Amino acid sequence: MNQVKIKSPGTVANLVCGFDILGLALNDPYDIMEFRLLDEPQVIIHNRDHFELPTDPEQNVAGVVLQAAIEKAGGNIGFEVTIEKRIKPGSGLGSSAASAAGAAVGANLLLGNRFSTDELVQLAMIGEKLASGVKHADNITPCILGGITLIRSIYPMDIVPLATPDLFVTVVHPQIEVRTADARQILKQKVLLKDAIKQWGNIAGLVAGFMRNDKALISRSLEDVIIEPVRSILIPGFDEVKQQCREAGALGGGISGSGPSIFMLSETEAIAQDVAGIMKAIYSRIGIDHYVYVTTINNRGVEVVEGEWSMVNS
Amino acid sequence: MNQVKIKSPGTVANLVCGFDILGLALNDPYDIMEFRLLDEPQVIIHNRDHFELPTDPEQNVAGVVLQAAIEKAGGNIGFEVTIEKRIKPGSGLGSSAASAAGAAVGANLLLGNRFSTDELVQLAMIGEKLASGVKHADNITPCILGGITLIRSIYPMDIVPLATPDLFVTVVHPQIEVRTADARQILKQKVLLKDAIKQWGNIAGLVAGFMRNDKALISRSLEDVIIEPVRSILIPGFDEVKQQCREAGALGGGISGSGPSIFMLSETEAIAQDVAGIMKAIYSRIGIDHYVYVTTINNRGVEVVEGEWSMVNS
């Protein structure tokens, strides 16, 4: 195989009480990436979208991952990649993780699957570091593996795939800017022990709920007493969205990643659609442009897709 | 039924990273309690051990629970109880919880099982409040239900029985005094967010490990970066016990409750016995009297036992 086309899914990280450790993959939105193996150590990037992301490999999230993959593979090959980004940068839906994880998996496919999952995550984290300044894996891991994943520890790497409950996910992306770096900076370095205890009770309940597919326990455990109260002030309409969606029957939800997107989990598509209607109504009234997705949890992660090959000849 | 005899098991609370939320029940040690229903609203307590615990119901852990049960039942009945305590008070093995939970379950049996599990836990917490000044349920819940239990929340009460993995438990009780109140006071009110994140990664891993019976994941997750570093300084020999037991093949462990007992989980009885030998050797060398138990996880909780009836006639 010397060329491959993949879908790389959007993801929800910082899953409510699971700040920095829990994430899930979405079936929508996703990026498309097309890779071709080159016989010289170089990275060529084409964008097939309107986000004007850098094509200099040193400045591009997928580019730095591909460069690292070349080095890891011995330095005698290269990659040409065309990226069609559908996950908006800055949405809080793992746009940079999709590029980074997609690049790691794409390179691995063209190199005969020589990297382990841990190595793929390590490679992709180089892209996340470029994007946000921090090596975090809670978008990358569900992006690569699908489902709901736990990052128990980054040093040493310890990834635990948890489950893929049959839940519907509604996401609203209000078109405001929340920079990941700002969202990190606003957090307090210390938290009250009594709040931390509440949080770890909720995490434990959420993990048990996901593993048992116990919707009521999932719903009771979807509570974040530490991060959300601080970060939600950066997102106009957050409290209203959360309260009305809960009242409409959503199991619960919160900030996706570091925002501004908000996600809600629901048991049925009908509720997920009602939740979408509520989100649209609130942001229309407030006067903020927005996108809404009604989707399900993706259980495959980055995957090869067929279809017309559109890569520009180099 | 107007009389009943029960076994009430010792428990390990504050299960490593699960401070205040996770506990497990032991098959050894346990208390024996014999109850008789009386037709007047009074509580009569007899002790059949050498701990000289108060027999004034207002000052006795089982006594205050029985008084509350009488009130809850309408006030027209009473209880006589004989307590044979085998779980040493102050050991960190849930001695007061065994009295409190045993009293709640014993009363319930004589009252025709009128209380729900939540109500039993609520009743028993009245005894814990007398013993330690704090209404906590992480000893009581496994004591009543058996196995490993999660207290996701106390207000409102949310109890999640998790699992009963086939593990061996070795416990050493060094004969030094660590008062629960002191052990609470030594804790800092605030913790670093980065430590809290590590802790909730470990809790999530531990819950997943218990539910899947994944011994390697349990072992990796048995790490407490918040409470143990502070409290372990109250227990001479702690670091040495922990390190040597891990080296001998134990999955891991830590302080039982608020100490001074230390527990270790092992996959096999042979390892659990080796661990017992290590514990004995260390405390013999340091020169601290100690008891060691090699046991398994109790999956039944408080249970009715047959056998000779020894209650003093009132």
XYZ file of C-alpha atoms in Angstrom:
628
model
C 0.000 0.000 0.000
C 1.473 3.368 -0.915
C -1.597 5.517 -0.447
C -4.503 5.501 1.970
C -7.557 7.579 2.773
C -8.941 7.800 6.308
C -11.679 9.379 8.421
C -10.510 10.836 11.720
C -13.317 11.506 14.196
C -14.072 14.457 16.401
C -13.838 13.749 20.121
C -15.110 15.034 23.452
C -12.333 15.258 26.038
C -12.526 16.300 29.698
C -15.698 14.256 29.953
C -17.494 16.170 32.753
C -15.898 14.852 35.982
C -13.159 13.116 33.939
C -10.973 16.180 33.366
C -7.741 15.159 31.603
C -8.531 11.436 31.827
C -11.780 10.572 29.992
C -12.767 11.123 26.374
C -15.177 9.760 23.777
C -15.228 9.604 19.984
C -18.056 11.006 17.849
C -19.437 9.741 14.553
C -19.876 13.330 13.430
C -18.016 15.619 12.707
C -14.834 14.074 11.275
C -11.875 15.002 9.071
C -10.804 13.256 5.840
C -7.085 12.734 5.268
C -5.373 11.228 2.237
C -1.774 10.016 2.540
C 0.817 8.985 -0.032
C 4.149 7.396 0.809
C 7.168 9.217 -0.684
C 10.677 7.847 -1.155
C 12.434 10.923 0.211
C 12.376 12.201 3.811
C 9.979 15.095 3.336
C 6.438 16.087 4.320
C 4.159 17.809 1.828
C 0.842 19.175 3.057
C -2.204 20.238 1.063
C -5.329 21.695 2.632
C -8.705 21.035 1.048
C -10.745 23.333 3.265
C -11.080 26.997 4.122
C -9.333 27.159 7.477
C -6.001 28.352 6.060
C -3.988 26.167 8.408
C -0.210 26.314 7.811
C 1.244 23.962 5.190
C 4.763 24.308 6.597
C 5.212 20.872 8.239
C 6.951 22.446 11.267
C 3.856 24.563 11.920
C 1.199 21.997 11.083
C -0.190 19.543 13.658
C -0.260 16.641 11.187
C 3.110 17.794 9.799
C 5.057 17.468 13.054
C 3.522 14.034 13.655
C 4.508 12.862 10.171
C 8.032 14.212 10.662
C 8.312 12.289 13.916
C 6.984 9.147 12.217
C 9.640 9.495 9.483
C 12.365 9.812 12.102
C 11.005 6.840 14.066
C 10.895 4.794 10.836
C 14.548 5.451 10.033
C 14.372 8.603 7.933
C 14.300 7.177 4.393
C 10.668 7.791 3.532
C 8.293 10.745 3.441
C 4.597 11.573 3.267
C 2.324 13.708 1.178
C -1.001 14.446 2.829
C -4.179 16.211 1.798
C -6.356 17.288 4.687
C -10.027 18.043 4.417
C -10.846 19.423 7.817
C -14.490 19.334 8.801
C -13.947 19.673 12.550
C -13.562 23.378 13.108
C -10.325 24.428 14.783
C -11.033 25.917 18.204
C -14.387 24.170 18.558
C -13.403 22.022 21.528
C -14.214 18.918 19.479
C -10.669 17.630 19.111
C -9.833 19.242 15.759
C -6.085 19.179 16.384
C -6.291 15.663 17.837
C -8.049 14.465 14.688
C -5.153 15.824 12.591
C -2.533 14.424 14.944
C -4.126 11.009 15.448
C -5.079 10.775 11.778
C -1.479 11.524 10.792
C -0.104 8.901 13.182
C -2.528 6.209 12.001
C -2.163 7.168 8.317
C 1.628 6.972 8.517
C 1.405 3.677 10.389
C -0.823 2.135 7.723
C 1.661 3.098 4.999
C 4.534 1.746 7.103
C 2.954 -1.681 7.499
C 1.475 -1.186 10.996
C 4.798 -1.113 12.766
C 3.724 1.071 15.694
C 1.846 -0.107 18.811
C -1.174 1.792 20.132
C 1.017 3.383 22.803
C 3.486 4.507 20.114
C 0.652 5.940 18.012
C -0.584 7.906 21.007
C 2.955 9.114 21.754
C 3.400 10.228 18.130
C 0.050 12.006 18.038
C 0.787 13.811 21.312
C 3.591 15.653 19.484
C 0.857 17.273 17.397
C -1.199 18.141 20.470
C 1.863 19.747 22.022
C 2.199 22.011 18.963
C -1.506 22.891 19.083
C -1.966 23.602 22.761
C 1.461 23.591 24.385
C 0.516 20.544 26.456
C 1.037 16.852 25.723
C -2.399 15.521 26.500
C -3.963 12.333 25.225
C -7.607 12.480 26.184
C -8.717 13.477 22.679
C -6.108 11.403 20.855
C -6.873 8.114 22.556
C -10.607 7.927 21.779
C -9.827 9.338 18.303
C -7.514 6.377 17.615
C -9.444 3.652 19.451
C -13.074 4.828 19.357
C -15.499 4.468 22.263
C -14.922 5.906 25.707
C -11.329 5.697 26.863
C -9.554 6.311 30.136
C -6.026 7.701 30.300
C -5.127 6.444 33.769
C -1.655 7.915 33.444
C 0.456 9.619 30.776
C 3.854 8.962 32.414
C 3.983 5.991 32.131
C 1.335 5.695 29.408
C -1.644 3.667 30.622
C -4.661 3.574 28.323
C -7.825 1.712 29.327
C -10.604 1.367 26.713
C -13.774 1.375 28.799
C -16.913 0.814 26.762
C -19.125 2.113 23.979
C -22.547 2.620 25.518
C -25.437 3.039 23.067
C -25.920 6.729 23.714
C -26.823 9.659 21.504
C -24.687 12.759 21.659
C -25.869 16.263 20.881
C -23.187 18.903 20.471
C -23.549 22.636 20.019
C -20.607 24.699 18.846
C -21.297 28.359 19.528
C -19.037 30.416 17.247
C -17.012 32.171 19.916
C -13.331 31.789 20.621
C -12.062 30.057 23.762
C -8.318 29.460 23.500
C -7.156 26.196 25.072
C -4.272 28.043 26.722
C -6.678 30.585 28.290
C -9.016 27.825 29.426
C -6.042 26.145 31.145
C -4.825 29.368 32.735
C -8.169 30.171 34.336
C -8.046 26.994 36.437
C -6.896 27.225 40.029
C -3.762 25.262 40.903
C -5.325 24.055 44.134
C -8.751 22.633 44.818
C -10.610 21.851 48.022
C -10.113 18.271 49.198
C -13.863 17.990 49.802
C -14.539 18.926 46.178
C -11.874 16.491 44.964
C -13.611 13.733 46.968
C -16.955 14.575 45.318
C -15.255 14.509 41.937
C -13.643 11.111 42.434
C -16.958 9.694 43.678
C -18.493 10.906 40.440
C -15.666 9.530 38.273
C -15.937 6.158 39.961
C -19.714 6.206 39.414
C -19.336 7.285 35.791
C -16.851 4.517 34.983
C -19.086 1.923 36.666
C -22.097 3.350 34.812
C -20.388 3.203 31.399
C -19.145 -0.341 32.013
C -22.593 -1.567 33.112
C -24.497 0.550 30.596
C -26.440 1.838 33.634
C -28.021 5.014 32.283
C -29.356 6.227 35.634
C -25.940 5.890 37.279
C -24.293 7.621 34.307
C -26.768 10.472 34.693
C -26.225 10.859 38.452
C -22.448 10.787 37.968
C -22.321 13.396 35.179
C -21.410 16.206 37.572
C -18.239 18.294 37.655
C -17.727 20.384 40.778
C -14.173 21.506 39.965
C -13.549 22.513 36.347
C -16.982 23.395 35.006
C -17.840 26.084 37.591
C -14.667 27.952 36.558
C -14.643 27.393 32.802
C -18.348 27.684 32.094
C -18.192 31.436 32.684
C -16.266 31.658 29.377
C -19.288 30.213 27.527
C -22.369 32.453 27.300
C -25.605 30.496 27.772
C -23.894 27.476 29.345
C -26.024 27.211 32.493
C -29.242 27.686 30.551
C -28.287 25.044 27.979
C -27.379 22.561 30.677
C -30.475 23.090 32.760
C -32.958 23.025 29.877
C -31.343 19.957 28.284
C -31.490 18.068 31.589
C -35.138 19.055 31.941
C -35.780 17.755 28.407
C -34.493 14.335 29.462
C -30.776 14.419 28.592
C -28.693 12.244 30.933
C -26.276 15.141 31.362
C -23.215 16.638 29.782
C -20.936 19.616 29.963
C -18.122 21.477 28.263
C -16.482 19.563 25.412
C -12.721 19.734 25.819
C -11.885 23.265 26.849
C -14.979 24.624 25.073
C -16.766 26.474 23.664
C -18.716 23.421 22.455
C -21.203 21.859 24.863
C -22.253 18.218 24.610
C -25.184 16.298 26.053
C -25.709 12.530 26.263
C -29.193 11.110 25.724
C -30.755 7.660 25.775
C -32.869 8.104 22.644
C -32.554 9.922 19.348
C -35.843 11.702 20.050
C -34.420 13.258 23.221
C -31.147 14.068 21.433
C -33.174 15.925 18.771
C -35.168 17.808 21.422
C -31.851 18.774 23.024
C -30.624 20.042 19.638
C -33.739 22.193 19.334
C -33.132 23.673 22.787
C -29.496 24.484 21.977
C -30.475 26.180 18.704
C -33.218 28.191 20.368
C -30.940 29.458 23.137
C -28.080 30.540 20.858
C -30.467 32.041 18.309
C -32.015 34.134 21.065
C -28.621 35.171 22.476
C -27.510 35.982 18.929
C -24.454 33.712 18.622
C -23.900 31.752 15.394
C -23.761 28.023 16.090
C -23.533 24.551 14.641
C -25.413 21.623 16.170
C -24.610 17.925 15.657
C -26.836 15.013 16.638
C -24.726 11.886 16.514
C -23.722 8.694 18.346
C -20.569 7.399 20.016
C -18.053 6.202 17.423
C -16.743 2.727 18.262
C -14.110 2.424 15.513
C -11.805 5.435 15.850
C -9.673 6.470 12.869
C -10.659 4.219 9.958
C -9.827 3.648 6.310
C -12.443 4.869 3.878
C -12.922 4.091 0.207
C -14.042 6.598 -2.365
C -12.738 8.930 -5.010
C -9.053 9.723 -4.684
C -8.519 13.434 -4.912
C -4.913 13.956 -3.887
C -3.031 16.571 -5.873
C -0.054 15.107 -7.728
C 3.161 16.453 -6.378
C -38.410 -13.986 65.230
C -37.653 -12.314 68.557
C -33.949 -13.047 68.759
C -31.132 -13.244 66.259
C -27.366 -13.771 66.210
C -25.197 -12.173 63.548
C -21.612 -11.826 62.359
C -20.573 -8.291 61.421
C -17.387 -8.124 59.349
C -14.359 -5.909 59.602
C -13.864 -3.571 56.664
C -11.157 -1.614 54.876
C -12.261 1.927 54.073
C -10.398 4.686 52.218
C -9.288 2.041 49.748
C -5.984 3.580 48.574
C -7.001 6.188 45.963
C -10.673 5.824 47.006
C -10.522 8.051 50.098
C -14.030 8.470 51.567
C -15.709 6.595 48.699
C -14.430 2.999 48.416
C -14.433 0.196 50.951
C -14.301 -3.576 51.101
C -15.479 -6.221 53.586
C -13.172 -8.836 55.136
C -13.922 -12.411 56.122
C -11.712 -11.962 59.164
C -11.852 -10.346 61.728
C -15.558 -9.967 62.605
C -17.776 -9.219 65.608
C -20.575 -11.413 66.966
C -23.785 -9.705 68.100
C -26.859 -11.262 69.659
C -30.124 -9.311 69.711
C -33.406 -9.821 71.531
C -36.578 -7.842 70.885
C -38.062 -6.242 74.000
C -41.582 -4.932 74.435
C -40.534 -1.674 76.067
C -38.634 1.215 74.473
C -35.253 0.584 76.042
C -31.782 -0.536 74.988
C -29.804 -2.943 77.176
C -26.181 -3.610 76.270
C -23.892 -6.413 77.435
C -20.251 -6.704 76.424
C -18.693 -10.138 76.049
C -15.116 -8.992 75.464
C -12.333 -7.132 77.243
C -12.493 -3.730 75.561
C -14.601 -2.119 78.301
C -16.744 -0.192 75.839
C -19.557 1.819 77.455
C -22.847 0.017 78.110
C -24.773 3.285 78.426
C -26.753 3.256 75.144
C -26.151 6.995 74.644
C -22.389 6.381 74.688
C -22.313 3.125 72.747
C -22.065 2.977 68.948
C -24.558 0.100 68.701
C -26.680 1.747 71.389
C -27.343 4.997 69.539
C -28.193 3.047 66.379
C -30.666 0.857 68.278
C -32.239 3.932 69.882
C -32.669 5.487 66.444
C -34.165 2.243 65.124
C -36.673 2.210 67.994
C -37.685 5.777 67.231
C -37.975 5.039 63.506
C -40.122 1.993 64.294
C -42.594 3.973 66.354
C -41.123 3.743 69.831
C -43.001 0.771 71.277
C -40.247 -1.828 71.221
C -36.724 -2.155 72.579
C -33.575 -4.227 72.157
C -31.217 -6.169 74.315
C -27.860 -6.853 72.700
C -24.751 -8.801 73.656
C -21.638 -7.761 71.754
C -18.576 -9.937 71.370
C -16.135 -7.612 69.723
C -13.241 -9.260 67.936
C -12.333 -6.263 65.752
C -10.130 -4.136 67.957
C -11.351 -0.571 68.479
C -8.901 1.873 66.923
C -7.427 -0.690 64.520
C -8.630 1.018 61.345
C -10.576 -2.119 60.453
C -14.040 -0.683 60.878
C -14.640 -1.740 64.475
C -17.211 0.987 65.124
C -18.823 0.385 61.714
C -19.230 -3.305 62.555
C -21.088 -2.338 65.748
C -23.162 0.301 63.967
C -23.995 -1.759 60.866
C -24.535 -4.891 62.958
C -26.970 -2.997 65.186
C -28.891 -1.619 62.202
C -29.160 -5.016 60.493
C -29.912 -6.860 63.745
C -32.722 -4.454 64.608
C -34.068 -4.684 61.063
C -34.192 -8.476 61.189
C -36.204 -8.363 64.425
C -38.503 -5.717 62.944
C -39.399 -7.840 59.901
C -36.969 -6.223 57.416
C -38.809 -2.952 57.237
C -35.800 -0.774 56.375
C -34.249 -0.344 52.918
C -30.482 -0.572 52.392
C -30.301 3.228 52.278
C -32.175 3.424 55.577
C -29.860 0.843 57.155
C -26.846 2.882 56.069
C -28.444 6.067 57.398
C -29.153 4.397 60.751
C -25.642 2.973 61.018
C -24.082 6.356 60.204
C -25.513 7.620 63.492
C -23.132 5.201 65.218
C -20.181 6.328 63.072
C -20.963 9.909 64.002
C -20.708 9.009 67.697
C -17.430 7.143 67.118
C -15.563 9.622 64.936
C -17.564 12.835 64.829
C -18.186 12.378 61.100
C -21.070 10.696 59.285
C -19.177 8.534 56.859
C -20.404 5.396 55.131
C -17.372 3.831 53.498
C -16.990 1.221 56.237
C -20.704 0.774 56.857
C -21.698 0.083 53.283
C -19.336 -2.835 52.587
C -20.049 -4.097 56.130
C -23.771 -4.325 55.308
C -23.527 -5.416 51.661
C -20.192 -7.253 51.449
C -17.799 -6.967 48.508
C -16.311 -3.711 47.293
C -18.702 -0.799 47.422
C -18.645 2.742 46.117
C -20.297 5.614 47.979
C -20.718 7.974 45.045
C -22.410 10.514 47.273
C -23.655 10.736 50.854
C -26.051 13.679 50.287
C -28.061 12.352 48.534
C -27.138 8.772 49.416
C -25.893 6.908 46.339
C -24.426 3.458 46.972
C -23.001 1.391 44.108
C -21.970 -2.220 44.851
C -19.052 -2.796 42.480
C -17.713 -6.328 42.566
C -16.135 -9.050 44.682
C -12.859 -9.927 42.967
C -11.242 -13.200 44.070
C -8.398 -11.558 45.961
C -6.571 -12.397 49.164
C -6.152 -9.699 51.762
C -3.334 -9.521 54.282
C -3.773 -7.045 57.115
C -1.326 -6.038 59.796
C -2.513 -4.156 62.844
C 0.463 -2.621 64.634
C -0.565 -1.896 68.215
C -0.156 1.867 68.162
C -2.868 4.444 68.512
C -3.937 6.632 65.575
C -7.120 8.510 66.458
C -9.534 8.967 63.540
C -9.997 12.597 64.509
C -6.213 13.196 64.444
C -5.875 11.389 61.131
C -8.552 13.699 59.711
C -6.991 16.830 61.145
C -3.574 16.159 59.609
C -5.023 16.346 56.083
C -4.647 19.560 54.138
C -7.900 21.288 53.175
C -6.572 21.972 49.679
C -4.762 19.715 47.253
C -2.957 20.382 43.988
C -5.192 20.009 40.934
C -2.471 17.971 39.225
C -2.463 15.512 42.128
C -6.259 15.357 42.126
C -6.130 14.496 38.400
C -3.671 11.658 39.086
C -5.938 10.441 41.852
C -9.062 10.369 39.707
C -7.169 8.569 36.946
C -6.266 5.941 39.506
C -9.803 5.690 40.895
C -11.201 5.266 37.415
C -8.599 2.568 36.708
C -9.271 0.830 40.016
C -13.042 0.717 39.457
C -12.533 -0.614 35.915
C -10.008 -3.142 37.239
C -12.341 -4.418 39.982
C -15.277 -4.690 37.572
C -13.232 -6.601 34.978
C -11.264 -8.595 37.549
C -8.156 -7.251 35.758
C -5.416 -7.836 38.338
C -2.707 -5.927 36.453
C -4.922 -2.851 36.120
C -5.906 -3.102 39.802
C -2.224 -3.212 40.705
C -1.269 -0.206 38.549
C -4.198 1.787 39.957
C -3.485 1.066 43.651
C -1.704 4.375 44.143
C -2.676 7.255 46.423
C -0.813 10.520 45.843
C -2.942 12.639 48.194
C -3.830 11.022 51.514
C -1.177 8.350 52.011
C 1.865 10.645 51.790
C 0.413 12.683 54.678
C -1.062 9.968 56.879
C 1.606 7.308 56.467
C 4.001 9.333 58.616
C 1.769 8.419 61.582
C 2.516 4.710 61.001
C 6.084 3.553 61.738
C 7.338 1.075 59.152
C 4.695 1.956 56.562
C 7.008 2.629 53.598
C 9.059 -0.461 54.295
C 5.968 -2.685 54.567
C 4.555 -1.333 51.340
C 7.755 -1.647 49.358
C 8.658 -5.138 50.553
C 5.114 -6.454 50.076
C 5.023 -5.111 46.502
C 8.380 -6.732 45.842
C 7.001 -10.016 47.192
C 4.243 -9.928 44.585
C 1.344 -8.168 46.319
C -0.849 -6.197 43.886
C -0.663 -3.240 46.243
C -2.425 -1.770 49.227
C -2.168 0.987 51.767
C -3.550 2.359 54.994
C -6.763 0.693 56.165
C -9.271 3.365 57.114
C -7.379 6.027 59.009
C -4.815 3.482 60.220
C -2.784 2.182 61.872
C -3.614 -1.102 60.091
C -2.066 -1.663 56.665
C -3.644 -3.989 54.103
C -2.288 -5.614 50.964
C -4.191 -7.353 48.147
C -2.703 -10.459 46.534
C -3.696 -12.792 43.735
C -2.815 -16.011 45.549
C -2.878 -17.287 49.092
C 0.834 -18.123 48.840
C 1.688 -14.483 48.139
C -0.705 -13.328 50.863
C 1.130 -15.602 53.340
C 4.533 -14.282 52.199
C 3.203 -10.776 52.732
C 2.105 -11.746 56.245
C 5.629 -12.995 56.964
C 7.108 -9.709 55.779
C 4.743 -7.675 57.945
C 5.525 -9.778 61.021
C 9.275 -9.547 60.421
C 9.217 -5.759 60.036
C 7.139 -5.061 63.160
C 9.056 -7.631 65.217
C 12.287 -5.891 64.267
C 10.887 -2.414 64.995
C 9.539 -3.790 68.275
C 5.825 -3.008 67.890
C 3.264 -5.632 68.950
C 1.053 -6.583 66.030
C -1.724 -8.845 64.749
C -1.730 -10.177 61.206
C -4.759 -11.546 59.323
C -4.664 -13.459 56.049
C -8.184 -13.500 54.669
C -10.364 -12.960 51.583
C -12.966 -10.424 50.498
C -16.291 -11.072 52.213
C -19.152 -11.118 49.699
C -22.069 -11.423 52.137
C -21.770 -8.544 54.609
C -23.556 -8.793 57.956
C -25.104 -12.273 58.142
C -27.149 -14.411 60.484
C -25.211 -17.179 62.197
C -26.437 -20.229 64.037
C -24.798 -21.626 67.122
C -25.086 -21.620 70.850
C -27.187 -18.808 72.240
C -25.323 -17.130 75.034
C -27.344 -14.023 75.781
C -27.704 -13.118 79.420
C -31.322 -13.150 80.536
C -32.483 -9.695 81.432
